[in-house]
Short mmCIF file of C-alpha atoms and ligand atoms in Angstrom, two decimals:
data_model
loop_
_atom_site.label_atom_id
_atom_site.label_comp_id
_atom_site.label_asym_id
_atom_site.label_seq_id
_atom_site.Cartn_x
_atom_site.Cartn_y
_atom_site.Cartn_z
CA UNK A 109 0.00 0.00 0.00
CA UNK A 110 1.46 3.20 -0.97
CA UNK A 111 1.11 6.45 1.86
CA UNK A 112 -1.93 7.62 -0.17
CA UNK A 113 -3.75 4.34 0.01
CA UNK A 114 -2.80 3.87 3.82
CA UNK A 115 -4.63 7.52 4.59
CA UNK A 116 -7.67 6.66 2.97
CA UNK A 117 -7.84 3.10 4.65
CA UNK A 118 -7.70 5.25 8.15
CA UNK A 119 -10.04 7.56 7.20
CA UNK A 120 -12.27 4.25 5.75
CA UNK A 121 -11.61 2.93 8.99
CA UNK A 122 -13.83 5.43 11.24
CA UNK A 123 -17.02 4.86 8.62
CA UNK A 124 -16.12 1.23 9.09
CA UNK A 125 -16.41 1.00 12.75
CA UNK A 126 -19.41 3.84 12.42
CA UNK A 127 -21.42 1.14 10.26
CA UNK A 128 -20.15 -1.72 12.77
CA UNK A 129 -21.67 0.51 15.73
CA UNK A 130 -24.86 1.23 13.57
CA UNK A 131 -25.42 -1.85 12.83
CA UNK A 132 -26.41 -2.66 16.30
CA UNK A 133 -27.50 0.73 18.07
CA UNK A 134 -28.91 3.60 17.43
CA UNK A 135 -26.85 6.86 17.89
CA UNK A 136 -27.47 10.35 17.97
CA UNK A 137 -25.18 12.80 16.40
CA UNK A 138 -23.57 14.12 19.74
CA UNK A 139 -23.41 10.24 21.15
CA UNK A 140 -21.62 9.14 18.16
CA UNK A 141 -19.50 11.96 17.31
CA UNK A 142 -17.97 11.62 20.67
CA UNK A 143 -16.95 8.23 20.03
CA UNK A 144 -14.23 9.79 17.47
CA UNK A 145 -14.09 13.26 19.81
CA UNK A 146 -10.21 12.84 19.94
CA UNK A 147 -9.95 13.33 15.80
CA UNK A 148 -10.25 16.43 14.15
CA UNK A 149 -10.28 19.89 16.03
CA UNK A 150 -12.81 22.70 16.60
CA UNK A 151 -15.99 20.75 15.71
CA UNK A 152 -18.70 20.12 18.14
CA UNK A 153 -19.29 15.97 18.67
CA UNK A 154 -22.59 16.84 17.30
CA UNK A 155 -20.86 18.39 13.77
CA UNK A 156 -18.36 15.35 14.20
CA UNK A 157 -21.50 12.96 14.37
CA UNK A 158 -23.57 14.13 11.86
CA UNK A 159 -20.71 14.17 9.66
CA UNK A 160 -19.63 10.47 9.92
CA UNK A 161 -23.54 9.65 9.56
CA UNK A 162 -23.73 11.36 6.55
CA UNK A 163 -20.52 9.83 4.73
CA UNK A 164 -21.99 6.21 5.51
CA UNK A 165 -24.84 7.06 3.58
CA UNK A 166 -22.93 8.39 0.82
CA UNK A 167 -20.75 5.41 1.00
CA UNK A 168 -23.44 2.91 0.41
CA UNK A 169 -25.74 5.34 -1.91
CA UNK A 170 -22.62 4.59 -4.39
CA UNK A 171 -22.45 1.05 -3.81
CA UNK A 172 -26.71 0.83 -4.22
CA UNK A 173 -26.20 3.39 -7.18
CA UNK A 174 -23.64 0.54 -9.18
CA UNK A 175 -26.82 -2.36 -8.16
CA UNK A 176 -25.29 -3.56 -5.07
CA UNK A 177 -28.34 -5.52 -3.43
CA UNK A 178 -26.76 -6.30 -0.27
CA UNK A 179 -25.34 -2.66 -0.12
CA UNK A 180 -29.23 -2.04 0.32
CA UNK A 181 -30.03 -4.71 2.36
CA UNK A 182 -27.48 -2.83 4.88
CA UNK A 183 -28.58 0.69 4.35
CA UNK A 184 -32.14 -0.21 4.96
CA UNK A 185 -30.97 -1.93 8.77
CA UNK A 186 -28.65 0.97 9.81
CA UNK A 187 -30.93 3.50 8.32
CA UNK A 188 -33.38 3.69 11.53
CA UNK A 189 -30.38 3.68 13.76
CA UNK A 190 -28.73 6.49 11.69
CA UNK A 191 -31.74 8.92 11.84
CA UNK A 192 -32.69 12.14 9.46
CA UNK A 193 -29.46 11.67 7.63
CA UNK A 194 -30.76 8.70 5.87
CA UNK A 195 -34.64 9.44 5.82
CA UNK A 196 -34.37 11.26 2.13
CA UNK A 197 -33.05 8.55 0.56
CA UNK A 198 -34.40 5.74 2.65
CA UNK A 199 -37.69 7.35 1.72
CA UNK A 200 -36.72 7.19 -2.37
CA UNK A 201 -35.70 3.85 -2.24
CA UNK A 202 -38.04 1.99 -0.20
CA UNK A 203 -41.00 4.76 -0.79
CA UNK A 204 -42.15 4.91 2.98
CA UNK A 205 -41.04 7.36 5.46
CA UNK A 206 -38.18 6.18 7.89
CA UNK A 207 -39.10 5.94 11.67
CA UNK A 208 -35.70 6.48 13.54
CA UNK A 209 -34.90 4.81 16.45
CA UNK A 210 -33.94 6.59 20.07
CA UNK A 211 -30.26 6.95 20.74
CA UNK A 212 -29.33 4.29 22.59
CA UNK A 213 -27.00 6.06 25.21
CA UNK A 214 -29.00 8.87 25.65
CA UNK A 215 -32.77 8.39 24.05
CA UNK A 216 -31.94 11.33 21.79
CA UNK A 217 -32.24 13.90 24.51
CA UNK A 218 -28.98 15.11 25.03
CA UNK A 219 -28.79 18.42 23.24
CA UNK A 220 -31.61 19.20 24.59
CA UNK A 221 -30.66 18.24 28.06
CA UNK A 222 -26.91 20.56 27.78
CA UNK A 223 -29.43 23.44 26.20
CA UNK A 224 -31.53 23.04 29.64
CA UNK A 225 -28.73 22.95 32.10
CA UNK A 226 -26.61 26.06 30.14
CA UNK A 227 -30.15 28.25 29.97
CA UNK A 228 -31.24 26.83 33.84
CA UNK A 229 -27.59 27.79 34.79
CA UNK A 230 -27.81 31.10 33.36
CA UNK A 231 -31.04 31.78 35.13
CA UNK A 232 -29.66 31.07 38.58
CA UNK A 233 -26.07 32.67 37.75
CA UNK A 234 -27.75 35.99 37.01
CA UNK A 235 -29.19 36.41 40.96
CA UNK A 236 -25.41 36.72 42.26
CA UNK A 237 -22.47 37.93 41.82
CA UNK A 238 -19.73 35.82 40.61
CA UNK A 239 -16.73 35.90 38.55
CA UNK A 240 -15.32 32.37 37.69
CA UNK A 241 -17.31 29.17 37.47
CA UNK A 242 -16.87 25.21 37.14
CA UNK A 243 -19.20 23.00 35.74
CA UNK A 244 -19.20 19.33 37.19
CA UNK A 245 -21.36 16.57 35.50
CA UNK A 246 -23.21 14.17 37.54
CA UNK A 247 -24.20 11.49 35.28
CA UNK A 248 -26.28 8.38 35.68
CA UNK A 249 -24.55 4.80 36.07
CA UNK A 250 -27.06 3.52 33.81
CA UNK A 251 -25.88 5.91 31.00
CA UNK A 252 -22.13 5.55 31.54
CA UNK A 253 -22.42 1.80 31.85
CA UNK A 254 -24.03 2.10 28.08
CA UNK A 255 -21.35 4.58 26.95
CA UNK A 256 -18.54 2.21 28.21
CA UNK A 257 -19.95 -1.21 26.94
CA UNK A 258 -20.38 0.56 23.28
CA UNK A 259 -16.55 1.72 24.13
CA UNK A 260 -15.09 -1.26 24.70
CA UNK A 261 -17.05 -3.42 22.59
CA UNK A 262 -15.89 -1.43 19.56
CA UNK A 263 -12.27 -0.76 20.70
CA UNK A 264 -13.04 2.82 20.39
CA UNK A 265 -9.60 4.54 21.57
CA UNK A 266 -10.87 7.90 20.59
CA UNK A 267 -13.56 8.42 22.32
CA UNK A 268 -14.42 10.64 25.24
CA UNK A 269 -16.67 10.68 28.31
CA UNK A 270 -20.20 11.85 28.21
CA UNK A 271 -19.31 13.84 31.09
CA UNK A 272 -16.60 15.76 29.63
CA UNK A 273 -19.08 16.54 26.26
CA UNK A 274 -21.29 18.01 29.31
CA UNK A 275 -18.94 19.84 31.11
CA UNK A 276 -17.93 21.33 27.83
CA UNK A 277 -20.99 22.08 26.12
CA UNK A 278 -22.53 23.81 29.45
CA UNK A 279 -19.15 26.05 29.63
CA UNK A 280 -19.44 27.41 25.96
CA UNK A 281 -23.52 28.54 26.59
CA UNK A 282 -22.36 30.32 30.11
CA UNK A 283 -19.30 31.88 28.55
CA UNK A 284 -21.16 33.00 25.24
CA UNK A 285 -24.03 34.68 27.15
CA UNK A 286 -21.63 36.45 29.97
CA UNK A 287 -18.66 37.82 30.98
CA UNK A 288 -17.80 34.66 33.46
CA UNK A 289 -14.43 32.87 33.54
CA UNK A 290 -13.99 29.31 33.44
CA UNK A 291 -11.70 28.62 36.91
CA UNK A 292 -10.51 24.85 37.55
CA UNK A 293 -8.98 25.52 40.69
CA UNK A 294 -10.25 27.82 42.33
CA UNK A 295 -13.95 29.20 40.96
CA UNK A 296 -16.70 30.91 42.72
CA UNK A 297 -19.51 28.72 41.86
CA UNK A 298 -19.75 25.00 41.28
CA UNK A 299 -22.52 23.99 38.78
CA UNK A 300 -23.39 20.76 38.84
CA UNK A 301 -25.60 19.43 36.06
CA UNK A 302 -27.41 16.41 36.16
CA UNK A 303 -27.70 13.77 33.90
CA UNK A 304 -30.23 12.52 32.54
CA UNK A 305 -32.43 15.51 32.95
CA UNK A 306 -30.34 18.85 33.09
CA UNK A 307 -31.01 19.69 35.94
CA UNK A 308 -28.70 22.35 37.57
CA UNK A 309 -27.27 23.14 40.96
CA UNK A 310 -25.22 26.00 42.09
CA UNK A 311 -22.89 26.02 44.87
CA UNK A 312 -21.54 29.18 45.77
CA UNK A 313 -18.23 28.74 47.36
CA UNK A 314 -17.27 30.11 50.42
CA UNK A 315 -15.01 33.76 49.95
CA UNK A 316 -12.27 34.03 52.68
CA UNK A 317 -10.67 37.21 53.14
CA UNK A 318 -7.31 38.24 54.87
CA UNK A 319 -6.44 40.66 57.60
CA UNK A 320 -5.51 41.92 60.80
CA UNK A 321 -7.48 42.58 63.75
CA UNK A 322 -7.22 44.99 66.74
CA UNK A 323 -9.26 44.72 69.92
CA UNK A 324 -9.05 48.30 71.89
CA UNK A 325 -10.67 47.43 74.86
CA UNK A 326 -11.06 44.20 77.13
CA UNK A 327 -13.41 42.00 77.82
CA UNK A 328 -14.07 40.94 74.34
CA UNK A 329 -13.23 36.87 73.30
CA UNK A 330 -12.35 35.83 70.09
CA UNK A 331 -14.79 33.63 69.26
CA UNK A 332 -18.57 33.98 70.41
CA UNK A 333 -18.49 32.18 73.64
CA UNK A 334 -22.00 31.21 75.34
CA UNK A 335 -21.44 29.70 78.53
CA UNK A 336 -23.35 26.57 79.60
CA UNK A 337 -26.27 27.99 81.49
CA UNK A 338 -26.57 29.84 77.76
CA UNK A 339 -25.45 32.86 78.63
CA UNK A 340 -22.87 35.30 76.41
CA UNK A 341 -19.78 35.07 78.34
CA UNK A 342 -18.56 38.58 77.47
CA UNK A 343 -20.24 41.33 75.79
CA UNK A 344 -18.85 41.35 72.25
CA UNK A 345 -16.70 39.11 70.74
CA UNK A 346 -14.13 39.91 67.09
CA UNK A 347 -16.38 37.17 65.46
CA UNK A 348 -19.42 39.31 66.27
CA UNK A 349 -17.55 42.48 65.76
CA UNK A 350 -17.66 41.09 61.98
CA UNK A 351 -21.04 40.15 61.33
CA UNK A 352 -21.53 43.55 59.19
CA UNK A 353 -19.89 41.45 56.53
CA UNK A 354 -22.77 38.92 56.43
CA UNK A 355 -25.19 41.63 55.12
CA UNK A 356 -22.22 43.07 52.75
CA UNK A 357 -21.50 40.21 51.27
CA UNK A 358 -25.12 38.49 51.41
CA UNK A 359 -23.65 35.37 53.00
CA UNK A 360 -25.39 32.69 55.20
CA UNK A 361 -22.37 32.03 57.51
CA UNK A 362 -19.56 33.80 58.95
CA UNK A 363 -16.07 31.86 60.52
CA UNK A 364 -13.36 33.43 61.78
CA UNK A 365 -9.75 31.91 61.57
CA UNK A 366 -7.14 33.47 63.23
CA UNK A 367 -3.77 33.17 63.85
CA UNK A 368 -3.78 32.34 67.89
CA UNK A 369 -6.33 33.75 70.09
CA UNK A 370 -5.29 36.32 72.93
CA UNK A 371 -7.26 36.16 76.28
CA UNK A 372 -10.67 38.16 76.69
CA UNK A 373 -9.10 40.37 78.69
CA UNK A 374 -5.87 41.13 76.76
CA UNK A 375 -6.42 44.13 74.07
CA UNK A 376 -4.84 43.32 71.18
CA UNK A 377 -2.35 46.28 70.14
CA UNK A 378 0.49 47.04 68.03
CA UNK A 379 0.94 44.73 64.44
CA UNK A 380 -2.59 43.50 65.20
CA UNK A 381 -3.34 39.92 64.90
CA UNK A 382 -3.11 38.38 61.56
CA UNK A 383 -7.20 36.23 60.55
CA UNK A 384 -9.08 34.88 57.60
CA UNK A 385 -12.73 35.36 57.45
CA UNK A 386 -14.51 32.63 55.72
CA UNK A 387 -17.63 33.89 54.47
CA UNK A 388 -20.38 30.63 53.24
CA UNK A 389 -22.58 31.19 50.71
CA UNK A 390 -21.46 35.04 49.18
CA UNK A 391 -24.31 36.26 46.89
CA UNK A 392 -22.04 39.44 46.43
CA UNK A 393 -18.65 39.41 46.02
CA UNK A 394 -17.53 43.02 44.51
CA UNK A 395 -18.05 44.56 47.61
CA UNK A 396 -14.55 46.89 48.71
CA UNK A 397 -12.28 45.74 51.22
CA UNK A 398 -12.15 49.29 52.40
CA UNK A 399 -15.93 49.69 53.06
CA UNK A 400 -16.12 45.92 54.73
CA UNK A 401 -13.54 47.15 57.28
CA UNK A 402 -15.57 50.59 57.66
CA UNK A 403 -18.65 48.15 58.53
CA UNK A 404 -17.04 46.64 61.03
CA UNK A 405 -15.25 49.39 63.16
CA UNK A 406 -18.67 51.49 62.57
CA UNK A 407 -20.84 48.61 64.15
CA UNK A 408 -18.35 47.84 67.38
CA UNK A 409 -18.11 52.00 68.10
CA UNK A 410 -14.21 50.95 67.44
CA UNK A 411 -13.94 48.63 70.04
CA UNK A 412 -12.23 46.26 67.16
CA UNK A 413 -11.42 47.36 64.05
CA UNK A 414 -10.42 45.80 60.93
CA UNK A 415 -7.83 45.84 57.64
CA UNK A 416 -8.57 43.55 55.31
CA UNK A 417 -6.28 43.05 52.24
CA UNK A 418 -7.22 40.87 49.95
CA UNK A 419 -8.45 37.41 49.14
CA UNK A 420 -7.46 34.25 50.44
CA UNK A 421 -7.41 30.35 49.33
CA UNK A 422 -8.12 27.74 51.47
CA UNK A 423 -4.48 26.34 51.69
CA UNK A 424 -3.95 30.37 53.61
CA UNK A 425 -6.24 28.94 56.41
CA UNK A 426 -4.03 25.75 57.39
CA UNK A 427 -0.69 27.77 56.85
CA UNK A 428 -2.55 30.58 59.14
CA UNK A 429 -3.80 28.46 61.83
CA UNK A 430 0.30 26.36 61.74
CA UNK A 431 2.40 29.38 61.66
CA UNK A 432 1.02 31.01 64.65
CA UNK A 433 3.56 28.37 66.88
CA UNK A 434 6.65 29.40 65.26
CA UNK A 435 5.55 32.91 65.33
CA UNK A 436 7.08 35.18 68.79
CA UNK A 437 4.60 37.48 70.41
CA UNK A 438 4.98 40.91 72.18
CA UNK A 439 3.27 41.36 75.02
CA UNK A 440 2.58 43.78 77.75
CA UNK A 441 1.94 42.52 80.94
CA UNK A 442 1.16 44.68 84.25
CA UNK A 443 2.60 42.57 87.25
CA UNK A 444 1.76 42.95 90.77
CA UNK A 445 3.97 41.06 93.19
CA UNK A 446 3.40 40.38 96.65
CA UNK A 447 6.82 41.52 98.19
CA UNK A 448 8.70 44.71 97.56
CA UNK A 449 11.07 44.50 94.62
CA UNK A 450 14.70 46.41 93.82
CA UNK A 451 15.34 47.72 90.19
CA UNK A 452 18.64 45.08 90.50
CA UNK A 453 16.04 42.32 91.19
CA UNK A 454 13.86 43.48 88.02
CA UNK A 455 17.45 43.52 86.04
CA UNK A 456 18.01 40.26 87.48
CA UNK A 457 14.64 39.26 86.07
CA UNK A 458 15.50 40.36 82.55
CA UNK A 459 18.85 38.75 82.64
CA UNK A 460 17.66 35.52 83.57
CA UNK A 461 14.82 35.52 81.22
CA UNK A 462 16.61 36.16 78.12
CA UNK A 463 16.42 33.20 75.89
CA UNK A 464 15.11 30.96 78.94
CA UNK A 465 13.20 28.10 77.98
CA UNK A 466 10.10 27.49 80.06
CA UNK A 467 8.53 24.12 80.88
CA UNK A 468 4.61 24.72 80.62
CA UNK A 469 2.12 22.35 81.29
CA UNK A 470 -1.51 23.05 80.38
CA UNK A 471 -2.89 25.69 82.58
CA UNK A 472 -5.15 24.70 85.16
CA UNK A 473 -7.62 27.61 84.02
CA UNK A 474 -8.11 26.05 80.22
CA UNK A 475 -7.19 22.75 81.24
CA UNK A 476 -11.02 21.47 80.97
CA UNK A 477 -10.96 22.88 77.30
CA UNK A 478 -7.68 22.42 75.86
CA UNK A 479 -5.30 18.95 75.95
CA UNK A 480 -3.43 18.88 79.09
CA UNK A 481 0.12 18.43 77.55
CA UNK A 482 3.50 19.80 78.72
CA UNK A 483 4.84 22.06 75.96
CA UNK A 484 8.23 23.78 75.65
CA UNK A 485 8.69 27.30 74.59
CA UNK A 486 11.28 30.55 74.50
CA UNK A 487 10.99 33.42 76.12
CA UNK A 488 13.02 35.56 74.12
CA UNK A 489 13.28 38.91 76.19
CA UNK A 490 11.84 40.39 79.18
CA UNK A 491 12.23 44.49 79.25
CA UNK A 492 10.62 45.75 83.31
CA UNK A 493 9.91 48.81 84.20
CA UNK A 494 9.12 49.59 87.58
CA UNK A 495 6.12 51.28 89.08
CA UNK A 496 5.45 51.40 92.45
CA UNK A 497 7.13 49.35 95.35
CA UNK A 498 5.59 46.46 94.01
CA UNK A 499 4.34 46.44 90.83
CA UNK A 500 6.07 47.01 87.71
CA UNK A 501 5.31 46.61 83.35
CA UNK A 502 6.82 44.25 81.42
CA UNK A 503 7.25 43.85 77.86
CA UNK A 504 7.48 40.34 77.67
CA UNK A 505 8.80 38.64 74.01
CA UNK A 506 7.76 35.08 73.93
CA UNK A 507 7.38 32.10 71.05
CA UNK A 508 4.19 31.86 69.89
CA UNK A 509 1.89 29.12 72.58
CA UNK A 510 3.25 30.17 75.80
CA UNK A 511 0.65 31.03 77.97
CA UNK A 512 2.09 34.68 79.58
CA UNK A 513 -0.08 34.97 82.70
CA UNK A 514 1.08 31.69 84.20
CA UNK A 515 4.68 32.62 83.02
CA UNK A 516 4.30 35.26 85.70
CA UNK A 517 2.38 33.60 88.01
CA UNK A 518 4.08 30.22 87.66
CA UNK A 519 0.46 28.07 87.87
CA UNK A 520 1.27 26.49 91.58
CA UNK A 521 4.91 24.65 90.07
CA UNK A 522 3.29 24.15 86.48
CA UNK A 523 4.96 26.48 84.55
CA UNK A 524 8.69 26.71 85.62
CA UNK A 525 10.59 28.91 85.79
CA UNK A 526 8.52 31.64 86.22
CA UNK A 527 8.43 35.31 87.54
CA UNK A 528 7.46 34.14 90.89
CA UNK A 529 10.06 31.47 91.29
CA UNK A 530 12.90 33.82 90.21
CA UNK A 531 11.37 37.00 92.57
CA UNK A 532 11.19 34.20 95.38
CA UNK A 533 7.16 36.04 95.84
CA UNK A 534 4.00 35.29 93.91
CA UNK A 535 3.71 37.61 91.40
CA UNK A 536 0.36 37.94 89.34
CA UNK A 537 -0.03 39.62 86.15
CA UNK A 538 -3.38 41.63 86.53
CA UNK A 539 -3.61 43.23 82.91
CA UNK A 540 -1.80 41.66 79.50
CA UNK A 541 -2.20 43.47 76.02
CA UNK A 542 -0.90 41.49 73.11
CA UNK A 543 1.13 44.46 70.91
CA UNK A 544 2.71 42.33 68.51
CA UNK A 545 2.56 39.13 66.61
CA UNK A 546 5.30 39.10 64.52
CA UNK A 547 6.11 36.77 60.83
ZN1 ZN B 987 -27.33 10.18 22.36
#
């Protein structure tokens, strides 16, 4: 066979397998074009289908032309499996009209099933806000258990999945009717389209947002705390201090992740501490950063306030919530001690503590609510300033985990060594301010 001869024979071999297919099921164009949807480029499987349906019948409209009785015999079986491609002539030849037969993958309802889901996902994507999407394809066992016997039965090695065609064909509607991105990674909104049927569903996917928070008073948690007789435990709390966002942003849910948590009663100062706000179900997403912060220092009086500066990805969260352990705190820490001290004792103090290690176990106040383990951190500096006779300020730099009030107060022997071990006198630290968490 010369190179000439060996093209055509490939080309002869797609009609071949086409008639083999035909032979024994009915296909529409879009089922069987995407048995060949790996050959050729920039035609839809429907073009691709109609195409190969339409050289078959050329192909045996010569051979019935030249008197070829069995070449009619065959066109007259595949001809109700092949559809309005064959009816004209099936109708000259045989002089009745042709009844086609329902696809056998998909009973013929496929386009119009991708036409449903595109206009159906149009409808819904129109009521939000949204700049990316992804379109997912939940389709029926029953139908891919079809697609794959035809597939293997056939030893069709060009074929693709009816789910891909779907996820395709849905993508070019949304993108030729709006302005919408496609966005594998990391989209907006999941659309999930159901097959058989069409049959859409939008997820709107949660939008988390980056910042820094700064609490200027006391006596306001993290996290909204309700204690068990179901009371608030304090007044306001930052995750309540940013519930302005939820009617910003038109969400359903609001999460806070921070970076650590300082005590209710430490004001958070300084750097601020570094969060993500997770916000479920955003029907608006163009809102400013600049006005969400506004909302939230406007609704707390300025009791917290915000800066938020940009957008964040879910792998932000896990490297948020991890690096807050390696990361060293500044604190301020008012200490009350119950003994006179000397400004050589509080030097003393500050020489000892630089680069100390401290042995912590759990304290005894969170030990109900957090694993009672015995955890290792540095204190980096201590910088005192005294007072009065027997209280003095501390700026206290520590590794990120160590709890600072029972640093000072030592936790009866459970956190050693502390202030009070070293000043030989307990020593309790009455107010703490977080003023820096540096990265
Ligand atoms: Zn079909």
């Amino acid at each position: 066979m010369n190179s000439a001869e060996s093209d055509a024979s490939k080309a002869c071999d797609i009609v071949e397998k086409a008639v083999a297919i035909l032979r024994d099921y009915p296909l529409c164009d879009r089922c069987l074009g995407r048995m060949f949807a790996l050959l050729g480029r920039g035609w839809s499987n429907k073009e691709r289908g109609d195409a190969i349906k339409r050289l078959v019948v050329m192909g045996l409209h010569a051979r019935i032309r030249e008197g070829d009785k069995e070449a009619a015999r065959l066109f007259e079986q595949l001809a109700p499996n092949i559809g309005p491609q064959a009816s004209k002539l099936y109708e000259e030849l045989f002089g009745k009209q042709l009844e086609p037969r329902k696809c056998y993958i998909c009973g013929s309802e496929l386009d119009k099933w991708i036409q449903r889901a595109g206009e159906e996902s149009l409808k819904q994507l129109r009521l939000i806000e949204t700049r990316s999407f992804l379109v997912a394809a939940k389709i029926d066992e029953k139908i891919r258990v079809r697609e794959d016997t035809l597939k293997q039965r056939y030893g069709l090695s060009h074929a693709e999945s009816i789910g891909s065609e779907v996820k395709r064909e849905v993508s070019k509607i949304i993108q030729a009717k709006t302005e919408l991105k496609p966005n594998f990674v990391n989209p907006d909104v999941v659309i999930a389209v159901h097959i058989p049927g069409g049959d859409v569903e939008l997820q709107i996917m949660p939008l988390l947002l980056k910042g820094r928070y700064w609490k200027t008073s006391r006596r306001i948690s993290q996290s909204f705390w309700i204690t068990r007789r179901g009371e608030k435990r304090y007044p306001l709390s930052v995750e309540e201090a940013l519930s302005p966002l939820l009617d910003l942003y038109d969400a359903d849910e609001l999460v806070l992740h921070a970076s650590g948590r300082e005590d209710a009663d430490a004001r958070m100062l300084g750097t601020g501490r570094p969060f993500i706000v997770e916000l479920k179900r955003p029907r608006k997403r163009l809102v400013g950063l600049h006005e969400a912060a506004a909302s939230v220092e406007k609704s707390t009086n300025g009791l917290v306030s915000v800066e938020l500066s940009g957008e964040a990805v879910r792998k932000d969260v896990v490297e948020l919530k991890s690096s807050d352990q390696k990361k060293a705190k500044v604190y301020k820490a008012l200490i009350v001690v119950e003994k006179e001290i000397s400004d050589e004792e509080l030097r003393g103090l500050e020489e000892f503590f630089r680069m100390r290690e401290i042995r912590q176990r759990t304290p005894r106040r969170v030990r109900h609510r957090r694993p009672d383990i015995v955890r290792e951190r540095i204190v980096y500096s201590v910088d005192a300033r005294k007072l009065a006779a027997n209280v003095f300020e501390a700026i206290i730099v520590a590794e990120g985990g160590l709890y600072i009030k029972e640093l000072v107060s030592g936790d009866e022997g459970d956190t050693s060594p502390s202030f009070s071990e070293y000043l030989g006198a307990k020593a309790l630290c009455v107010e703490l301010d977080v003023i820096g968490v540096k990265i």
